[in-house]
Amino acid sequence: MSEQIEQALDRKYEAGFYSQIESDTFETGLDESVIRRISEMKKEPQWMLDWRLKAYKTWLKMDEPDWAHVKYPKIDFQAISYYSAPKSMADKPQSLDEVDPELLRTYEKLGIPLHEQEMLAGVAVDIVFDSVSVITTFRAKLEESGVIFCSISEALHRFPDLVKKYLGSVVPRADNYFAALNSAVFTDGSFVYIPKGVRCPMELSTYFRINEMNTGQFERTLIIAEEGSHVSYLEGCTAPQRDENQLHAAVVELVALDDAVIKYSTVQNWYPGDENGKGGIFNFVTKRGICHTNAKISWTQVETGSAVTWKYPSCILKGDNSVGEFYSVALTRGYQQADTGTKMIHLGKNTRSTIIAKGISAGNSNNTYRGLVKMGPKADGARNFTECDSLLIGNKCGAHTFPYIESRNPSAIVEHEATTSKVSDEQLFLCRQRGLNPEKAVSMIVNGFCKEVFKELPMEFAVEAGKLLEISLEGSVG
Amino acid sequence: MSQWLTQVIDDAKRVDDFLAPMRQQALSKLQTQGWPHARSEEWRLTPLTSIKERTVEASSVAVNYIVPQIKGLNPIDLVFVDGVLVTNLNDIRLPTGLSVHALSDAPSAAQTKITALFGHVKPTRHVFGLVNDAICQQGIYIEVDENCSIDTPLRIVNLATKDCDAHTRALVNLGKNSQLKVIEHGSGSAASFTTAFAEYAIGQEARLEHYRFAFFTGAAKQVGGSHFSLQDKANLNSTLVAYGSELSRLDVDIIHAGEHANAKMNAIYLLAEGEFFDLHSTIEHAMPNGTTEENARGIIGDRARAVFSGRIHIHRDAQKTLAELNNRNLLLSRRAMINTKPELEIYADDVKCAHGATVAEIEEQALYYLLSRGIKRSKALVMLNFGFIQELVNDIDNENIRTWLSPMLSERFASMEVK
Amino acid sequence: MLKINNLHASVEDKVILTGLNLEVKPGEVHAIMGPNGAGKSTLGYVLSGRDGYEVQQGDVSFKGEDLFEMDIEERASNGLFLAFQYPVEIPGVSNMEFMKESVNATREQRGEERLSATEFLKKAKEACNQVQLPLDFLKRGVNEGFSGGEKKRNEIMQMILLQPSLCILDESDSGLDVDALQVVANGVNSQRDSTRSFIIITHYQRLLDYIKPDFVHILADGKIVKTGDASLALRIEKEGYAFLGKEYEGASA
């Protein structure tokens, strides 16, 4: 029956259209002058430019990492344009009425209406189109409670001290090859600041779209949750269908001060390439958060897109009693390759972490979980629980698990379990005997497999994630 | 490049015997790949500096040595002292169906079989395996005829008594439907460097009961491996017990080259003081319907450090494989450290695979029970956790080995104070 | 309802059914008994269309249509229900969402509206009570961690919800104590009417004390070798299968 399952997994990429929007795009290529131009366009302070240039110099000396279980052609960094923005953005629109209607239509097509009255109540959205943030909704309402939600370029002007203090504090400039590149050329991204004791009144969300050809997207997100504050943040992404690979190298930094809680959810649906593995996004992302005393960071991700994914949202559990969580569903099909997982670095006493990773591989794809759990010498009473489950569909794909565990503390407890399974013929038969068609049956079984992760998503996203899997499983069944 | 490796390569160039073509291959691989990179996944956690800077010390025949005894076992002993075979093979009586030859003195019929086995089970990625291929002249070839079941255990002993380089090799061929028990027994604490590799070809429906005791301690440095290839319906039951030393690294490869083969491997490591032990195991399921069960359990005390890497690789054709790997560890001190990495790499969909790794897992109910009987928490933890080592000891088939190991391990464990 | 004509079928190249004939009319209850390995379960699997069960010869019409022209799920939504002997677990998929999809697939086939969540919940609760399963079984994963008896009752609950026209019960009584057996039997009896038919595959006469069959067939060597009324089952209970002929003497009843 696996043939039927594979057919059921065939799907179309629904976000693959291109929008005709006039853009200002840099010619391709990367050198110091490009970085100076980016900085200049954004009217950045000198320290920011210096920071970028230092990152660039470090990057030049670094080697592209080759340890991940992925294969892709060497990236030509000179063939990428490092800046592209809709022309209409020359003067940043102050309200939705000033936004290019074609841009608004793009988002409507993607199912994200930007008019506040049409939106799901309770979600504020920042829109990043190619290299720039286009608009952030519900700002007034958020500012009433002191929450700052704006593009990072804007934050650099309005709250330079905050940016200077925290930018690079969790993911240092030279952290890794792609983070160093991002530090040098990042163009925009979201900035969130939740003041002390404030529970953010609505979900915050950023929606990333790559539209132009030959551009890379290098955004940077910084979320600061002051003592005792709470925030839930969502991230979504899509790109047009193209034969060329495009690079997305983002950095996300989360700072959860004492007793703060940050929940960060991602539904990643970058263009995965066609059925022969041509085209698609290279998604090389560094995401990391630091937890101070009693703080909690929870990462939830649903990864269905990208040709190649290289992504390890991590937590540094610095403060005593802090908590890190990682819930992940990664679905690969066609020729997709995903190497994703997390790092939980336990430094403080009684720190806790939970990792639940579900990988589904189909077609000719390869799906890898890679994780690190590290118990430092001072992490008395620390505890980790990890569960990695793989589901294989067909026998041309691969499912891999590479967990690294390091412990230096006798009172710390680490537990790791991994299993692999398939959609069994018996399960499929039972579902069909009860009248379900194979597509519905597979999607139901796969959804059941992912349930532990989906229940961690905020309501709006859980629905989207469910639908995404449904779409994934739609197709012709003979 | 390392000073030691350069010298070894020079020395190896002068070795000339019937294995020359294989030695040549190993040499050219060594020359191209060189000394392992500090970041190489295979070696990054193994402290190789002392070898890298080492000066090659040639071995010579030892005069005084004591071969450790296992009471009641009465094995056929093949003894290497400081890398030199000291057993006179003409003096030992072999049961029918079993033949043993020294590599240096193998008749031409045996040479053909040795050539077919040498370096064919052990993967070529192992730098010290290549060194051993290139330079090792002290070795033995063991063969069991088809349908022969050998009751007397064979023991291959490696003793380290002085500062020298020792390279030994064992090649073992189990004919179709044969049975054999082999013990690889390493011991000593002199500042030597030993590479001891063994390759086993287990024929159709043959059974191998295997033990490897790596009791090198103190300044004795060893890098070695036991490598198995299993034909259709072959059966392997292997138990590995190790202490640590300045440098102790073992690689185990189990290759399911035939269908319906079964492999079981248990590993125990007890590390005290500043000892280091590193176990890399790789299970290759290349054919369908195989089963593998691996349990590795260790206790790491004081300033000791353990590394475990356990890889299960299910190839595209290995449908209906059942493979399980479990690694459990207990740290006894704040300065002790464990790096563990169980890996699954799976390319077939109709398989059942699982792995697990834990560090300091407590069974809450059992702990509560002991505490309620007035036992101190730290002591209770130790009792519970030595229990999981004892479980693997109890799982050993051979009664003499069990009775020999059990008190020895608990004594060592008792000396590893909980801090 | 169902007409089986000269059915020959095999599994993994092993011939199991060798010319089976059976006609089931609306409202009838047929019991199929027989020694181990006679092909009783195979019959259920062939009728429901399980992969790997190859039909060599013969034809089956279901409600006047060629059964073998239909996919597994088409047969199901057309009213053919198989209660499994060993129902499989589907982790993470709740009984509730599973049955809702299943019921709605059947309703769509019949051209009826999908049930709303509230309507469905009401029906599900009733069915759950009827088979005496606690209501939290609706929330649990399909058969996940259920005991043998709970799995069997869960099958009957699904049968009650789906309202099929032909129910095939494959050893729904095996492994049940007397109380559970009664629950299963009551579930079945509550569904009996002049339009719905049952094929009850069983090893023991016991279940037939509670569900009175119209016909009892003995399946041996892949075909029906004897047909009678309820008294035939009692005779097997007493004498075993010996009266079928020498080769069945050892077969247990």
Coordinates of N, CA and C in Angstrom, one line a residue, chain A residues 269-339:
Chain A
N269 N 7.1 27.1 5.4 CA 6.6 26.5 4.1 C 7.3 27.2 2.9
W270 N 8.6 27.3 3.0 CA 9.4 27.8 1.9 C 9.2 26.9 0.7
Y271 N 9.4 27.4 -0.5 CA 9.3 26.5 -1.7 C 10.3 25.4 -1.6
P272 N 9.8 24.1 -1.7 CA 10.7 23.0 -1.5 C 11.4 22.5 -2.7
G273 N 11.1 23.1 -3.9 CA 11.7 22.6 -5.1 C 10.7 21.7 -5.8
D274 N 10.9 21.4 -7.1 CA 9.9 20.6 -7.8 C 10.1 19.1 -7.6
E275 N 9.3 18.3 -8.3 CA 9.3 16.8 -8.0 C 10.7 16.2 -8.4
N276 N 11.5 16.9 -9.1 CA 12.8 16.3 -9.5 C 13.9 16.9 -8.6
G277 N 13.5 17.7 -7.6 CA 14.5 18.3 -6.8 C 15.1 19.6 -7.3
K278 N 14.5 20.2 -8.3 CA 15.1 21.4 -8.9 C 14.5 22.6 -8.1
G279 N 15.4 23.5 -7.8 CA 14.9 24.8 -7.2 C 14.6 24.6 -5.7
G280 N 14.1 25.6 -5.1 CA 13.7 25.5 -3.7 C 14.7 26.4 -2.8
I281 N 14.2 26.6 -1.6 CA 15.0 27.5 -0.7 C 16.0 26.7 0.1
F282 N 17.2 27.3 0.2 CA 18.1 26.8 1.2 C 17.9 27.5 2.5
N283 N 17.4 26.8 3.5 CA 17.0 27.5 4.7 C 18.0 27.2 5.8
F284 N 19.0 28.1 6.0 CA 20.1 27.9 6.9 C 19.9 28.9 8.1
V285 N 19.3 28.5 9.1 CA 18.9 29.5 10.1 C 19.5 29.2 11.5
T286 N 19.8 30.2 12.2 CA 20.3 30.1 13.6 C 19.3 30.7 14.5
K287 N 18.7 29.9 15.4 CA 17.7 30.4 16.4 C 18.2 30.0 17.7
R288 N 18.2 31.0 18.6 CA 18.7 30.6 20.0 C 18.1 31.5 21.0
G289 N 17.8 31.0 22.2 CA 17.3 31.9 23.2 C 18.0 31.6 24.5
I290 N 18.0 32.7 25.4 CA 18.7 32.5 26.7 C 17.6 32.7 27.7
C291 N 17.7 31.8 28.7 CA 16.7 31.8 29.8 C 17.4 32.2 31.1
H292 N 16.9 33.3 31.7 CA 17.4 33.6 33.0 C 16.6 32.9 34.1
T293 N 16.8 33.2 35.3 CA 16.2 32.5 36.4 C 14.7 32.3 36.2
N294 N 14.2 31.1 36.4 CA 12.8 30.7 36.3 C 12.2 31.1 35.0
A295 N 12.9 31.4 34.0 CA 12.3 31.8 32.7 C 12.1 30.5 31.9
K296 N 11.3 30.7 30.8 CA 10.9 29.6 30.0 C 10.9 30.0 28.5
I297 N 11.5 29.2 27.7 CA 11.4 29.4 26.2 C 10.9 28.1 25.6
S298 N 9.9 28.3 24.8 CA 9.4 27.1 24.1 C 9.4 27.3 22.6
W299 N 10.1 26.4 21.9 CA 10.1 26.5 20.4 C 9.2 25.4 19.9
T300 N 8.3 25.8 19.0 CA 7.5 24.8 18.3 C 7.7 25.1 16.8
Q301 N 8.0 24.0 16.0 CA 8.2 24.3 14.6 C 7.5 23.2 13.8
V302 N 6.9 23.6 12.7 CA 6.3 22.7 11.7 C 7.1 23.0 10.4
E303 N 7.9 22.1 10.0 CA 8.8 22.3 8.8 C 8.3 21.5 7.7
T304 N 7.7 22.1 6.7 CA 7.2 21.3 5.6 C 7.9 21.7 4.3
G305 N 8.5 22.9 4.3 CA 9.1 23.4 3.0 C 10.6 23.4 3.0
S306 N 11.2 24.1 2.0 CA 12.6 24.3 1.8 C 13.2 23.0 1.1
A307 N 14.1 23.3 0.2 CA 14.9 22.2 -0.4 C 15.8 21.6 0.6
V308 N 16.5 22.5 1.3 CA 17.5 22.1 2.3 C 17.2 22.9 3.6
T309 N 17.0 22.2 4.7 CA 16.8 22.9 6.0 C 18.0 22.5 6.9
W310 N 18.5 23.5 7.6 CA 19.6 23.4 8.5 C 19.3 24.3 9.6
K311 N 18.8 23.8 10.7 CA 18.1 24.7 11.7 C 18.0 24.0 13.0
Y312 N 18.5 24.7 14.1 CA 18.6 24.1 15.4 C 18.2 25.1 16.5
P313 N 16.9 25.4 16.6 CA 16.4 26.3 17.6 C 16.8 25.8 19.0
S314 N 17.6 26.6 19.7 CA 18.2 26.2 20.9 C 17.9 27.0 22.1
C315 N 18.2 26.5 23.3 CA 18.0 27.2 24.6 C 19.2 27.1 25.4
I316 N 19.7 28.3 25.9 CA 20.7 28.3 26.9 C 20.0 28.5 28.2
L317 N 20.0 27.4 29.0 CA 19.3 27.5 30.3 C 20.3 28.0 31.4
K318 N 20.5 29.3 31.4 CA 21.5 29.9 32.3 C 21.0 30.0 33.7
G319 N 19.8 30.5 33.8 CA 19.3 30.7 35.2 C 18.8 29.5 35.8
D320 N 18.8 29.4 37.2 CA 18.3 28.3 37.9 C 16.8 28.1 37.6
N321 N 16.4 26.9 37.6 CA 15.0 26.5 37.4 C 14.4 27.0 36.0
S322 N 15.3 27.3 35.1 CA 14.7 27.7 33.8 C 14.3 26.5 33.0
V323 N 13.5 26.7 32.0 CA 12.9 25.6 31.3 C 13.0 25.9 29.8
G324 N 13.5 24.9 29.0 CA 13.5 24.9 27.6 C 12.7 23.8 27.0
E325 N 12.0 24.2 25.9 CA 11.2 23.1 25.2 C 11.4 23.2 23.7
F326 N 11.3 22.1 23.1 CA 11.4 22.1 21.6 C 10.5 21.0 21.1
Y327 N 9.5 21.5 20.3 CA 8.5 20.6 19.7 C 8.6 20.7 18.2
S328 N 8.8 19.6 17.5 CA 9.1 19.8 16.1 C 8.4 18.7 15.2
V329 N 7.8 19.2 14.1 CA 7.4 18.2 13.1 C 8.1 18.6 11.8
A330 N 8.8 17.7 11.2 CA 9.5 18.0 10.0 C 9.0 16.9 8.9
L331 N 8.4 17.4 7.9 CA 7.9 16.5 6.8 C 8.8 16.8 5.6
T332 N 9.4 15.8 5.1 CA 10.2 15.9 3.8 C 9.6 15.0 2.8
R333 N 9.6 15.4 1.5 CA 9.2 14.5 0.4 C 9.9 15.0 -0.8
G334 N 9.6 14.4 -2.0 CA 10.4 14.8 -3.1 C 11.9 14.6 -2.8
Y335 N 12.7 15.6 -3.1 CA 14.1 15.5 -2.9 C 14.5 16.4 -1.7
Q336 N 13.6 16.7 -0.9 CA 13.9 17.6 0.2 C 14.9 17.0 1.2
Q337 N 15.7 17.8 1.8 CA 16.6 17.4 2.9 C 16.4 18.3 4.1
A338 N 16.2 17.7 5.2 CA 16.1 18.5 6.4 C 17.1 17.9 7.5
D339 N 17.9 18.8 8.0 CA 18.8 18.4 9.1 C 18.4 19.4 10.2

